[in-house]
Coordinates of C-alpha atoms in Angstrom, one line a residue:
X281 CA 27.5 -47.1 23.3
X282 CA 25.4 -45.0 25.7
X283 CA 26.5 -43.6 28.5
X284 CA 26.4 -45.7 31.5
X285 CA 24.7 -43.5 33.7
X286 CA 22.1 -41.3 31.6
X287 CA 21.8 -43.8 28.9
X288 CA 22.8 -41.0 26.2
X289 CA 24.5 -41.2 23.7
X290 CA 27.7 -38.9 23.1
X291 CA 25.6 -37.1 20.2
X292 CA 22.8 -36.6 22.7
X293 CA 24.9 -35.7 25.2
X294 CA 26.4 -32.9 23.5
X295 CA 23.2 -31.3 21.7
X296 CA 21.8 -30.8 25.2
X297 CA 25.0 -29.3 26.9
X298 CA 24.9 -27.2 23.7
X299 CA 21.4 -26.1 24.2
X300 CA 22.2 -24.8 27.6
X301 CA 25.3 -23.1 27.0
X302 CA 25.2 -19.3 26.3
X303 CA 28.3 -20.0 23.4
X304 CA 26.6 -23.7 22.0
X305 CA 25.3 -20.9 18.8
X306 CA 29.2 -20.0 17.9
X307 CA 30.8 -21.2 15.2
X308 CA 33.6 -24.0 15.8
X309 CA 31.7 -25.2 19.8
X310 CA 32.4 -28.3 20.3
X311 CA 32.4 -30.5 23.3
X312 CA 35.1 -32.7 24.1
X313 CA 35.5 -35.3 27.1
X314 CA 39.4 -35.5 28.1
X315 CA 41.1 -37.4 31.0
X316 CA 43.0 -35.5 33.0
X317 CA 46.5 -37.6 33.8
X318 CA 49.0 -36.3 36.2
X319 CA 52.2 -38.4 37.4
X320 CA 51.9 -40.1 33.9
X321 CA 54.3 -39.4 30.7
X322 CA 52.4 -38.6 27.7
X323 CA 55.0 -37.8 25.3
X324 CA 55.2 -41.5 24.0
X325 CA 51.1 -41.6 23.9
X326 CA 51.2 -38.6 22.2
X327 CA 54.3 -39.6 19.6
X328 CA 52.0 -42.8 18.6
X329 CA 49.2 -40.7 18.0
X330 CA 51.1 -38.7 15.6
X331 CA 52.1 -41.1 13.7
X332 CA 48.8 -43.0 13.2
X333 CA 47.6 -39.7 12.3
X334 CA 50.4 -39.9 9.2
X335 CA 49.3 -43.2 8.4
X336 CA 45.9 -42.3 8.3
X337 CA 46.7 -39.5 5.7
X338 CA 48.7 -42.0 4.0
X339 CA 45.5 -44.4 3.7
X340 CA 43.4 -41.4 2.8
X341 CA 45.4 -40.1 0.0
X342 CA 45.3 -43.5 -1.6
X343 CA 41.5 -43.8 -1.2
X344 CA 42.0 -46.9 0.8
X345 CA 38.7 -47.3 2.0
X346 CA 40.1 -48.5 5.7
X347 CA 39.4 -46.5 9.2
X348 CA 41.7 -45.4 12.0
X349 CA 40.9 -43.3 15.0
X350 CA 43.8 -41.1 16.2
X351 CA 42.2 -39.3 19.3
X352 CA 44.1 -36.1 21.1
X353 CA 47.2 -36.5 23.2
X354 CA 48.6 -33.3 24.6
X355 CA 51.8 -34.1 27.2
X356 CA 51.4 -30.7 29.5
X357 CA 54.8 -31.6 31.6
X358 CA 57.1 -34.5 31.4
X359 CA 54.7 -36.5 34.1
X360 CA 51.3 -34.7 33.0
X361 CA 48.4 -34.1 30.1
X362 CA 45.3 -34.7 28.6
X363 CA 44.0 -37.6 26.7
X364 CA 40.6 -37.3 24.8
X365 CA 38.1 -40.1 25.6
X366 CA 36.8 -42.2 22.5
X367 CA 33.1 -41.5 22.8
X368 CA 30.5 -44.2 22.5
X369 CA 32.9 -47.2 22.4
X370 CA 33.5 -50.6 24.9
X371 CA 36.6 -52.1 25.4
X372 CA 36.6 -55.8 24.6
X373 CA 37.2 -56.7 27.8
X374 CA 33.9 -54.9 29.0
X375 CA 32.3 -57.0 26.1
X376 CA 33.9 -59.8 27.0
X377 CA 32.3 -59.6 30.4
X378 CA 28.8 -59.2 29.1
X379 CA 28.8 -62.4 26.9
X380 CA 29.8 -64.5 29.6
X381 CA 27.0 -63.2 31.8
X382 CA 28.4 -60.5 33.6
X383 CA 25.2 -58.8 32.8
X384 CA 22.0 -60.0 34.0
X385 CA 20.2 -61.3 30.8
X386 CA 23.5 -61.4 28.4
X387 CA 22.1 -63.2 25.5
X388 CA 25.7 -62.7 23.7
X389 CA 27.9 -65.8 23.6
X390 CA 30.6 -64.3 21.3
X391 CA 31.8 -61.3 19.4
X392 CA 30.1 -62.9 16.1
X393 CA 27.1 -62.9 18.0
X394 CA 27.0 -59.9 19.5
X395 CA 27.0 -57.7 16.5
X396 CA 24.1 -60.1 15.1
X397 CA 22.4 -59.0 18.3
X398 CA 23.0 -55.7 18.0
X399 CA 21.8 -55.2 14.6
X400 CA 19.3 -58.0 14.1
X401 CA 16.5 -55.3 13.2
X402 CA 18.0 -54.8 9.6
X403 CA 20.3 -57.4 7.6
X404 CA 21.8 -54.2 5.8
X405 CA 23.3 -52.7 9.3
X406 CA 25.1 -55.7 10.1
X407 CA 26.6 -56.4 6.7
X408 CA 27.9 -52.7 7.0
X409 CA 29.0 -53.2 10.5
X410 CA 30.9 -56.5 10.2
X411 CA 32.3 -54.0 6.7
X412 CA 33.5 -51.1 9.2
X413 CA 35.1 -53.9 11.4
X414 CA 37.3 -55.7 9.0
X415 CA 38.3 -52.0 7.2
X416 CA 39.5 -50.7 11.0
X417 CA 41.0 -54.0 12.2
X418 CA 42.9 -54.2 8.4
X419 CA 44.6 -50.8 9.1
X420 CA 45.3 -51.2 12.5
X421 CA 46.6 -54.2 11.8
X422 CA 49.3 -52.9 9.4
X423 CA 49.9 -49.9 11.9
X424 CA 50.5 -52.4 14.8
X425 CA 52.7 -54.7 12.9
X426 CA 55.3 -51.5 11.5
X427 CA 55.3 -49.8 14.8
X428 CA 55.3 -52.8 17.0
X429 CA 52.6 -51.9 19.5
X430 CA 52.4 -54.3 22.1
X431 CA 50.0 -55.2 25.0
X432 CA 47.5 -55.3 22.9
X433 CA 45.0 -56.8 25.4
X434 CA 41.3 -56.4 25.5
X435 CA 41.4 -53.9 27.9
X436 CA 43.4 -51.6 24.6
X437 CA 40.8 -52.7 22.7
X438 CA 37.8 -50.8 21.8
X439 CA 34.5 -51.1 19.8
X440 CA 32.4 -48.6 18.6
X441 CA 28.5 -48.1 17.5
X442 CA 29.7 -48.5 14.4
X443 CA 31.6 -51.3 14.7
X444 CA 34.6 -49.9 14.2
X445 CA 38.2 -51.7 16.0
X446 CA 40.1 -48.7 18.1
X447 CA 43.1 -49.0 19.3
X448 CA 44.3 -47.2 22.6
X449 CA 47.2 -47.1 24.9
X450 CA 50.8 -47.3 23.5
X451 CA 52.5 -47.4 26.3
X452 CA 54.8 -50.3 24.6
X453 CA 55.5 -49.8 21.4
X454 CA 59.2 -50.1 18.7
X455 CA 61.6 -51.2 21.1
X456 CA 60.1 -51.5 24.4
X457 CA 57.6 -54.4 25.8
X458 CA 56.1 -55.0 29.0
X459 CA 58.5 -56.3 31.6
X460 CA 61.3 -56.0 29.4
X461 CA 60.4 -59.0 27.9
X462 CA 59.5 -59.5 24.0
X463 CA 56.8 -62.1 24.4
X464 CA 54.6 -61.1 22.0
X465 CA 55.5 -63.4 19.1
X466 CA 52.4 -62.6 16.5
X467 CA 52.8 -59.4 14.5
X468 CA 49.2 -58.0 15.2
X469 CA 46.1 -59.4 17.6
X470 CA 43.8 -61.4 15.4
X471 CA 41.8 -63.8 17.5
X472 CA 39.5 -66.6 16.1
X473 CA 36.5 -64.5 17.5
X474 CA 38.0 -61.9 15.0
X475 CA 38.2 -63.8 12.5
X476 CA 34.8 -65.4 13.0
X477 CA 32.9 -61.9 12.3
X478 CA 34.8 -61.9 9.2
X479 CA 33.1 -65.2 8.2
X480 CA 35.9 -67.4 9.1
X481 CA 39.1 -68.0 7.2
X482 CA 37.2 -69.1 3.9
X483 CA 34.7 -66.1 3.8
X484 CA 34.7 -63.8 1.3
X485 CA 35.1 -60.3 4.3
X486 CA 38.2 -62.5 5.6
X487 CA 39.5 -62.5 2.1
X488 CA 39.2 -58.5 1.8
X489 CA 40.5 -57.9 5.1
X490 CA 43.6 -59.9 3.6
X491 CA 43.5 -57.6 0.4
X492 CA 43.4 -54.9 2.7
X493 CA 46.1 -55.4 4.9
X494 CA 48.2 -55.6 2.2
X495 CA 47.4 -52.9 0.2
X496 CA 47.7 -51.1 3.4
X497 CA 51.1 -52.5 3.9
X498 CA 52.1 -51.7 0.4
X499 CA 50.9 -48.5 0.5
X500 CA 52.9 -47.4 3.5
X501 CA 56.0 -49.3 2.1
X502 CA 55.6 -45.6 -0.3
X503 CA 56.1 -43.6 2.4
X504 CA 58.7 -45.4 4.6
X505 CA 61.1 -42.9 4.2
X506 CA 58.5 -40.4 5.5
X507 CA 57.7 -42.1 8.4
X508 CA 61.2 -43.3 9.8
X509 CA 62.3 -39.8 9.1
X510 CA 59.6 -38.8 12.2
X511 CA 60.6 -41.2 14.0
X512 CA 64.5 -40.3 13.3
X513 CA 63.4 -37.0 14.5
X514 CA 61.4 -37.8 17.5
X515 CA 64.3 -39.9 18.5
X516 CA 66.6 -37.2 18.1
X517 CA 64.3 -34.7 20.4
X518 CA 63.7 -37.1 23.4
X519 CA 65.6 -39.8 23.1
X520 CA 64.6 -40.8 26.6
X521 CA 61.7 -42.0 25.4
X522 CA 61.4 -45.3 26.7
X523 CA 60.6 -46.6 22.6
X524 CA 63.6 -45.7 22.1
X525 CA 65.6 -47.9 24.3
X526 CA 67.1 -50.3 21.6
X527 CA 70.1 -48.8 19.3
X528 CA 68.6 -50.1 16.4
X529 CA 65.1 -49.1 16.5
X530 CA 65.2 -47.3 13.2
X531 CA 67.3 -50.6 11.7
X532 CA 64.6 -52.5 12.6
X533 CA 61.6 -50.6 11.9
X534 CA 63.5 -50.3 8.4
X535 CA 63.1 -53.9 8.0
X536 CA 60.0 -54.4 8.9
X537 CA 58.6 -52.6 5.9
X538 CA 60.8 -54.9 3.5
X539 CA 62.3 -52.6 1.4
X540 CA 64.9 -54.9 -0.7
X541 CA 61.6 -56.9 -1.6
X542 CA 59.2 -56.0 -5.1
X543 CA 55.7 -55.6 -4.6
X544 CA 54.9 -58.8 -5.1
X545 CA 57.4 -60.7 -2.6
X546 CA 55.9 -57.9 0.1
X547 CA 52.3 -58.7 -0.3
X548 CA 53.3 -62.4 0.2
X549 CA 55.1 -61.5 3.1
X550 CA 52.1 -59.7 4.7
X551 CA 50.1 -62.8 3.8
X552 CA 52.4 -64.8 5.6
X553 CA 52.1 -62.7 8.8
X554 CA 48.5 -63.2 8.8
X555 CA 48.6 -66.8 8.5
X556 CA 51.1 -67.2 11.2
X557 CA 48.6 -64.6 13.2
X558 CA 46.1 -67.1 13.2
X559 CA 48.0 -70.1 13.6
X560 CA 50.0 -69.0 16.7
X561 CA 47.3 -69.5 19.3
X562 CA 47.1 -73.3 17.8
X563 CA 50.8 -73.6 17.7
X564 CA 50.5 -72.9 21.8
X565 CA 47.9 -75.4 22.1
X566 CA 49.7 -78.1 20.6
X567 CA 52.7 -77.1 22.7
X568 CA 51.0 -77.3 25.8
X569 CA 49.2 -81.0 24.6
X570 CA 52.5 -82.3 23.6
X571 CA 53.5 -80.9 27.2
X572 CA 50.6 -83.3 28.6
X573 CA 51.7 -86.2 26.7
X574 CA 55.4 -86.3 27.7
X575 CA 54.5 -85.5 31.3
X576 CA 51.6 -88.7 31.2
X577 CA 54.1 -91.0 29.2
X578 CA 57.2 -90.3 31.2
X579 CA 56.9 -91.2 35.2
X580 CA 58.6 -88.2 35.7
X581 CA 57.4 -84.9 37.2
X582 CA 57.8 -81.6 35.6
X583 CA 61.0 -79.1 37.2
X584 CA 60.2 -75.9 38.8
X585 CA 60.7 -73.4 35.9
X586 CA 62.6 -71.1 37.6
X587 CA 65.6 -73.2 37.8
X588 CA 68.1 -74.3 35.2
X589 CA 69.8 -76.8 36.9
X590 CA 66.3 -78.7 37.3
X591 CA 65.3 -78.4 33.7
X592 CA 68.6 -80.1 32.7
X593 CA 68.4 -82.4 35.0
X594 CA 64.4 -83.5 34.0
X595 CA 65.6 -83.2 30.5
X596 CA 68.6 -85.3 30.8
X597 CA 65.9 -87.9 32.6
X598 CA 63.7 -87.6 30.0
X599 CA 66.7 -88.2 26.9
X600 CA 67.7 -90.8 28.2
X601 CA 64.1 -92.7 29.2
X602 CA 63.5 -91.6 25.1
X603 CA 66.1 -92.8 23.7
X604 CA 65.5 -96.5 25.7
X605 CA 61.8 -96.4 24.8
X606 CA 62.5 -94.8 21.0
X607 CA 65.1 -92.8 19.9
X608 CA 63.8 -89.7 18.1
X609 CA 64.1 -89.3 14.7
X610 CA 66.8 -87.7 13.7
X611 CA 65.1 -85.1 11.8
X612 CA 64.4 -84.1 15.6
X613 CA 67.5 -84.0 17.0
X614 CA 68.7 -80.3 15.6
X615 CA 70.6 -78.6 17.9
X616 CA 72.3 -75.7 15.9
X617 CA 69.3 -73.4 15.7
X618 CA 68.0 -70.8 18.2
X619 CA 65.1 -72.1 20.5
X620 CA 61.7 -71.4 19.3
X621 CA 59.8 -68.1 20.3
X622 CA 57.0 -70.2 21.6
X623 CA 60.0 -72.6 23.6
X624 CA 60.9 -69.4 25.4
X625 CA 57.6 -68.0 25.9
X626 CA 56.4 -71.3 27.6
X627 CA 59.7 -72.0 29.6
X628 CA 61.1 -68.2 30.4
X629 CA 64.7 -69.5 30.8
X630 CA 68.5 -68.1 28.7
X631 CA 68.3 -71.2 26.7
X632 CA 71.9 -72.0 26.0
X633 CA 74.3 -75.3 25.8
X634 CA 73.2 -78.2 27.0
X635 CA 70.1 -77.2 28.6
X636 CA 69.1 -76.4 25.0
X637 CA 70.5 -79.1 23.6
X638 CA 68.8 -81.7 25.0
X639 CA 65.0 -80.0 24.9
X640 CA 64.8 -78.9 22.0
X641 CA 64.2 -82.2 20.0
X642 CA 60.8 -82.2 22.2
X643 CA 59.6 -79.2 20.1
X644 CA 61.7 -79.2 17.1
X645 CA 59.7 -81.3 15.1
X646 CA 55.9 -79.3 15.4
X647 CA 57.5 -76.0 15.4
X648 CA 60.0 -75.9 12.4

């Protein structure tokens, strides 16, 4: 992307500050655009960074054909340091705002689109950009999922010229979420726009970005040892690192990488995390339908959702209006489990007893 105010790109940008400067004929010159943080802990930013720098070894030495960009972190103080700026790049969110007309003249209506804009001179250039989109969003992908990087909004998001996925800012990432509060239920982001420049779910790039991913995922499998012994070490060195605030992080990095399954049984566990990646925005939208329907059935008004007391109490109304109108099957009425993820995400409450008890037949039955 050029630059916003010259219109340059970064290429262009640094052959002419190399022209001018008296040292741009040295060997080794190279221009560099960092932000300058103060007030800001980089050590964790700069920990991520190294080990997506490992995995992109790891990927290289296999001659996995799949893309990361690990820019420069360097923590000065405990609250200061530089970050290197990923040149020629747009956050989704910036995209985002163009296709819906943020921009006077936007022609873009979605992601898919956008990169047929953008390369509509030559068939050949948007074949290989849709390529270098699925080989970047493949690794990062796997990288995401082992590490747990979280947050991942489209702000975090970036797109290159190329058309390559970047990932930035791992603020939250193995043990530590936004707010405190795991939310996040889907391994990795994949969107349907995603998943749309990849052809859709029966096109033949959606199919290699799921060979991919799991090659990826078996390849670092390899090297786990490798990778949790950096991250024993980190933790070791600054365990004040706020990644490091569960007990168990390395127990349950460790598990994430399946190491008790064969290579088989691991790929179809990767598959599986894809899948439910792209079914988890559906699952929410049949949650919040089913929602609907109980609330326009039932003459009944929803409970504030920051009270217990008046989500029993509405769910102990709405039982008992059920069970007069049609008692739920019984294959509904399970009450032993753990509320769903989705349950908790939707209703932010410490699920327990009877509370529990008497919602959770209203979501057992599409969820399990």
């Amino acid at each position: 992307m050029p630059d916003r105010t010259t219109g340059e790109s970064w290429q262009q940008l640094e052959e002419r500050i190399r022209s001018s400067s008296p040292h741009g004929s040295k060997p080794g010159w190279k221009l560099i655009s960092v932000i300058v943080k103060s007030r800001d802990d980089l050590r964790q930013e700069q920990f991520a960074v190294q080990l997506i720098t490992l995995f992109q070894q790891i990927f290289k030495k296999a001659n996995l054909p799949v893309w990361l960009q690990p820019y420069q972190v360097l923590a000065t103080s405990a609250d200061a340091g530089l970050i290197q700026v990923v040149n020629d790049t747009v956050s989704l969110h910036g995209l985002k705002k163009k296709l819906s007309g943020g921009e006077r003249g936007a022609k873009h209506t979605s992601l898919s689109s956008y990169f047929e804009q953008r390369c509509e001179p030559t068939r050949g250039v948007l074949a290989r950009t849709r390529e270098n989109f699925m080989l970047s969003l493949a690794a990062y992908s796997v990288v995401c999922y082992l590490l747990q990087i979280k947050d991942r909004h489209n702000g975090n998001i970036l797109i290159d010229n190329a058309g390559h996925v970047v990932h930035i800012d791992y603020g939250f990432m193995l043990s530590n979420s936004p707010g405190n509060i795991g939310f996040e239920k889907a391994a990795f982001k994949l969107t349907r726009e995603m998943v749309d420049v990849m052809g859709g779910e029966g096109g033949r790039l959606f199919e290699e970005f799921k060979n991919m991913c799991v090659m990826c995922y078996l390849e670092a499998r390899k090297h786990a040892h490798q990778i949790l012994m950096m991250v024993e070490i980190t933790r070791a060195g600054q365990p004040d690192l706020p990644c490091f605030t569960s007990r168990t992080v390395l127990e349950e990095m460790q598990e994430r990488f399946k190491l008790g399954l064969n290579r088989k049984a691991a790929a179809s566990f990767f598959e599986s995390l894809i899948h439910e990646a792209c079914l988890l925005p559906y699952l929410l939208l049949l949650l919040v339908l089913l929602l609907l329907l109980l609330f326009l059935l039932f003459p009944c008004s929803f409970p504030p959702l920051t009270s217990g007391q008046a989500i029993d109490h509405w769910c102990t109304r709405q039982v008992g209006a059920c069970r007069r109108f049609s008692a739920p099957p019984p294959s509904l009425l399970r009450f032993s489990s753990p509320p769903h993820p989705v349950l908790q995400t939707f209703f932010p409450l410490s699920f327990s007893g009877l509370q529990y008890d008497k919602f959770q037949w209203l979501t057992n039955g599409i969820m399990s």
